[in-house]
Coordinates of C-alpha atoms in Angstrom, one line a residue:
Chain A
X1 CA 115.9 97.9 87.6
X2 CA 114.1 97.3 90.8
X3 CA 115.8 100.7 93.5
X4 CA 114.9 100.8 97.0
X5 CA 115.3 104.1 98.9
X6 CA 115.6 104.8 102.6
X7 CA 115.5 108.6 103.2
X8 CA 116.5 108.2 106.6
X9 CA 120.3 108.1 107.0
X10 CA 120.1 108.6 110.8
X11 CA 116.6 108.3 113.7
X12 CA 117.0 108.0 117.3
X13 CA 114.0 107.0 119.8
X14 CA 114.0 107.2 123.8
X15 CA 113.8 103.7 124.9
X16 CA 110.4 102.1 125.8
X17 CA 109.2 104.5 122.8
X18 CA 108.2 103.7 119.2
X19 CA 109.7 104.7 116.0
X20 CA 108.7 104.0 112.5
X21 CA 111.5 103.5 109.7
X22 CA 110.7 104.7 106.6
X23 CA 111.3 103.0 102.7
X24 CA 109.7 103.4 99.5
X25 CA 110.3 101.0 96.4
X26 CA 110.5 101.0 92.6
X27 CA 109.1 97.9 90.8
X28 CA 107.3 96.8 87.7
X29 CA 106.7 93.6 89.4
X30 CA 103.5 92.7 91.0
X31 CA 105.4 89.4 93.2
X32 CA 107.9 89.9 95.4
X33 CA 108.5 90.0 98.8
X34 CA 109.8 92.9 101.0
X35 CA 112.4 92.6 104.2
X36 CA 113.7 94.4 106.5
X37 CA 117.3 93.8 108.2
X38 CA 119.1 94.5 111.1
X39 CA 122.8 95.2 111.1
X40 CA 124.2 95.4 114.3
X41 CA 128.0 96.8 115.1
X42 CA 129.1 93.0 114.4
X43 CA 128.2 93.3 110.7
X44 CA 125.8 90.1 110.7
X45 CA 122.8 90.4 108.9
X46 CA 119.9 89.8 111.2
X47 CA 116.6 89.0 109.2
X48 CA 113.7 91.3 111.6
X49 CA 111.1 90.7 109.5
X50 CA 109.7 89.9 105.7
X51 CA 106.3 90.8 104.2
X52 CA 105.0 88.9 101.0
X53 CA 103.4 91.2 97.8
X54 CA 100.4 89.2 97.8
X55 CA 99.4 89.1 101.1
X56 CA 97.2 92.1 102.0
X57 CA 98.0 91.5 105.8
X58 CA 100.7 93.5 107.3
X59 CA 103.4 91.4 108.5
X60 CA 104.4 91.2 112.7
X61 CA 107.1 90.0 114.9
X62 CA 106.8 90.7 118.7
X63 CA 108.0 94.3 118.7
X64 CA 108.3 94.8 115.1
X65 CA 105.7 95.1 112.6
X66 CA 105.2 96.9 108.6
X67 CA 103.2 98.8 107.2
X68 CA 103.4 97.3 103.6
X69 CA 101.2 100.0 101.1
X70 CA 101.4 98.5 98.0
X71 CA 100.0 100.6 95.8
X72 CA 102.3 103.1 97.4
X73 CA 105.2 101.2 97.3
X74 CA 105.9 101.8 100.9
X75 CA 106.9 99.4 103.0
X76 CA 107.9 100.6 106.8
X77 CA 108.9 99.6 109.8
X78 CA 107.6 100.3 113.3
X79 CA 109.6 99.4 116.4
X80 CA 107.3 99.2 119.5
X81 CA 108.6 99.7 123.1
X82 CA 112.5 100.8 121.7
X83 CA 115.0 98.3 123.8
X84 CA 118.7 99.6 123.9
X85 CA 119.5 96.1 121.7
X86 CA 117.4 97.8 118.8
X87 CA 120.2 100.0 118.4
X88 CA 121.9 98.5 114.8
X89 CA 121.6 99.7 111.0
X90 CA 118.4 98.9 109.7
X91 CA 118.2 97.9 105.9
X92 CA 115.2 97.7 103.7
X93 CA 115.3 94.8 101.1
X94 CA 113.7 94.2 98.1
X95 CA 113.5 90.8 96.2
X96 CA 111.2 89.8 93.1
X97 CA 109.7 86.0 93.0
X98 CA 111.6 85.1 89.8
X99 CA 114.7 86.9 90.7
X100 CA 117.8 85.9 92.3
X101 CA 119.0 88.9 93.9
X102 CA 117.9 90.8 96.8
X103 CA 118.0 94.7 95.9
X104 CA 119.1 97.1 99.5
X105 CA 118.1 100.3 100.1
X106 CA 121.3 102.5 102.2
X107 CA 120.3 102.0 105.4
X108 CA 119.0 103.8 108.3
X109 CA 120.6 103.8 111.7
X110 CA 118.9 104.0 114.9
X111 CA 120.0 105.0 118.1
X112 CA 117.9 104.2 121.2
X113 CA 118.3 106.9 123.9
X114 CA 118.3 105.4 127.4
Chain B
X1 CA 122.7 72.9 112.7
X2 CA 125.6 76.0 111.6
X3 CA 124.2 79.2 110.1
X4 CA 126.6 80.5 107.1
X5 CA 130.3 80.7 107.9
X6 CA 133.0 83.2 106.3
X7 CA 136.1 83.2 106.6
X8 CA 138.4 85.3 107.1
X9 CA 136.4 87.8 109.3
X10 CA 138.9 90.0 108.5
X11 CA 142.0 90.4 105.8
X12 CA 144.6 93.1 105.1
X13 CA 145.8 93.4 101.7
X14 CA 148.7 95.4 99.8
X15 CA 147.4 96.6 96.5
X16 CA 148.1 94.2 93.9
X17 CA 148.0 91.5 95.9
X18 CA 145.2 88.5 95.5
X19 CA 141.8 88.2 98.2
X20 CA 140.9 84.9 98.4
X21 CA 137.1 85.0 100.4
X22 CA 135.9 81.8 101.6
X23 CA 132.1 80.9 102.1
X24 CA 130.5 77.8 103.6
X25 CA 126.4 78.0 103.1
X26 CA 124.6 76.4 105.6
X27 CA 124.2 72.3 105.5
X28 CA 121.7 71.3 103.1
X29 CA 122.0 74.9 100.8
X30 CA 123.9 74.7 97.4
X31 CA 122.7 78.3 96.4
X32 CA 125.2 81.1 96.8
X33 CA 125.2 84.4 96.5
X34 CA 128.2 87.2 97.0
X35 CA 127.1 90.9 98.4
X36 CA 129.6 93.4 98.8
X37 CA 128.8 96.4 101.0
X38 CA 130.7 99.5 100.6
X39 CA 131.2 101.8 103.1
X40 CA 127.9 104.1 103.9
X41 CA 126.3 101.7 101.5
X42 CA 123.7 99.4 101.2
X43 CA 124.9 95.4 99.9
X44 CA 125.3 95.0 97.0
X45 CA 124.9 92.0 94.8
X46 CA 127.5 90.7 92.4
X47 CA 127.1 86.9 91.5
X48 CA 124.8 84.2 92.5
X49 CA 126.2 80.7 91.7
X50 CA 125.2 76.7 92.5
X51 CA 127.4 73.9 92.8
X52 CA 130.2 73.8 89.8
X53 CA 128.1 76.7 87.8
X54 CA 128.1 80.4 87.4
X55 CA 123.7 81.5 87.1
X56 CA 124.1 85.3 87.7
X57 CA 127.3 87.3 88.0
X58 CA 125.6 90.5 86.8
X59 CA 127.0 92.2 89.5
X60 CA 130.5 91.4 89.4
X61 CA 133.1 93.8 87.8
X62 CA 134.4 92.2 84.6
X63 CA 137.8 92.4 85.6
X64 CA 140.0 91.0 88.6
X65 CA 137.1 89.6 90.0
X66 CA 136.1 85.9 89.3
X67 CA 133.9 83.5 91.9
X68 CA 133.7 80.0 92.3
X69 CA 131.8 77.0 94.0
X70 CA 132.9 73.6 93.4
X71 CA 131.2 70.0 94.1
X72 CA 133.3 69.6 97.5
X73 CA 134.2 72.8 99.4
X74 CA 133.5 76.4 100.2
X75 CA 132.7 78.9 97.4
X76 CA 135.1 81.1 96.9
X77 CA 135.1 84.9 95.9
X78 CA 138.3 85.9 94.3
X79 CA 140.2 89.5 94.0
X80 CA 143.4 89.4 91.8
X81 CA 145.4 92.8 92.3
X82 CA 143.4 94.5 94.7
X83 CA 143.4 98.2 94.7
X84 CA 141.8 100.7 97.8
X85 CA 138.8 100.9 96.5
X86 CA 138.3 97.0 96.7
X87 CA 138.3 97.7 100.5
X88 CA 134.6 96.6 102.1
X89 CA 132.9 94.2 103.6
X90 CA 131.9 91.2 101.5
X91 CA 128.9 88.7 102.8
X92 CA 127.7 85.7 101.4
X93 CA 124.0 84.3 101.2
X94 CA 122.9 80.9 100.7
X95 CA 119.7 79.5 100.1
X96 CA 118.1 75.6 99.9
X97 CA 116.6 76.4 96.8
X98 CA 116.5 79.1 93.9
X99 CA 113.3 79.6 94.8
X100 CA 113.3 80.3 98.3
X101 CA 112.3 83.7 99.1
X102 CA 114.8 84.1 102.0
X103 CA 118.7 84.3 102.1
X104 CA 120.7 83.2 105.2
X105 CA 124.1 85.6 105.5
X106 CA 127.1 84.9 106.8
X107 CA 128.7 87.7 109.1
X108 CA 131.1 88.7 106.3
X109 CA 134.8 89.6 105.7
X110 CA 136.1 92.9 105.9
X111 CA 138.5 93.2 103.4
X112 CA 141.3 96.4 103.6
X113 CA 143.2 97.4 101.0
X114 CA 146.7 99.4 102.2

């Protein structure tokens, strides 16, 4: 079975700085695609960004951008110029091309420092 | 055009009483999917269903829980005789197709078992 692991429960970061989330993933699979998610204190699932297995090309998004290692099966998350909205639960998701489910890792949660 | 909608946001329970958890995917998305997120946890998955059938419910505990989504209406996520450690927040996914990589979530319902 496909695991995803954060090892961060808890990071912080002064605003206006950068921080890099950390996850690592278990799969026989050589498709899939990667996400990360944003869980603010309202509970909705905010999708940040995604990355696809077969694209050699980390993935950006303004602020946010991965570094997706595959052979490493790292996939992390760097948050440029730390805004006081950043503040949330940050999941890493895993989800294989055939499969129907995504797989979560336990989540990280940032504070930003003003 | 309206993202995923639960409702309720929230529900209080006695144990052994029935959860009824209602889910309306996004216009144009007949693929559903039912996380449950405990707390300090990642989600979850527990079943992944279409209109009027059941694909994956590998996730779902075989008993007291049961998940539905017929031609017309919501899906439906179904607790008979709740006990405290049903207590989470459940969130539903949908998708246009079973083979679209990314899952729109609803903001969930915190369910809490006294």
């Amino acid at each position: 079975a496909q695991t995803v692991t954060q090892s961060q429960p808890e990071m912080s970061v002064q605003e206006a700085e950068t921080v890099t989330l950390s996850c690592t993933y278990d799969t026989s699979e050589s498709d899939y695609y990667l996400f990360w998610y944003k869980q603010p204190p309202s509970r909705q699932m905010i999708l940040v960004i995604r990355q696809e297995a077969y694209k050699q090309q980390n993935a950006t998004e303004n602020r946010f951008s991965v570094n997706f290692q595959k052979a490493a099966k790292s996939f992390s998350l760097k948050i440029s110029d730390s805004q006081l909205g950043d503040a949330a639960m940050y999941f890493c998701a895993y989800r294989s091309r055939t499969g129907n489910q995504f797989y979560f890792g336990t989540g990280t949660s940032l504070t930003v420092i003003p | 055009n309206a993202g995923v909608m639960q409702n309720p946001r929230h529900l209080v329970r006695r144990r052994g009483q029935e959860a009824r958890l209602r889910c309306s995917p996004m216009k144009g998305h007949s693929h559903v999917y039912w996380y449950r997120q405990l707390p300090e946890e990642g989600l979850k998955f527990m079943v992944y269903l279409q209109k009027e059938n059941i694909i994956d419910e590998s996730g779902m505990p075989k008993e007291r829980f049961s998940a539905e989504f017929p031609k017309e209406g919501p899906s439906i996520l179904r607790i008979q005789q709740v006990v405290r450690g049903d207590s989470a927040a459940y969130f539903c996914a949908s998708s246009p197709t079973q083979t679209s990589y990314e899952q729109y979530f609803g903001p969930g319902t915190r369910l809490t078992v006294t």
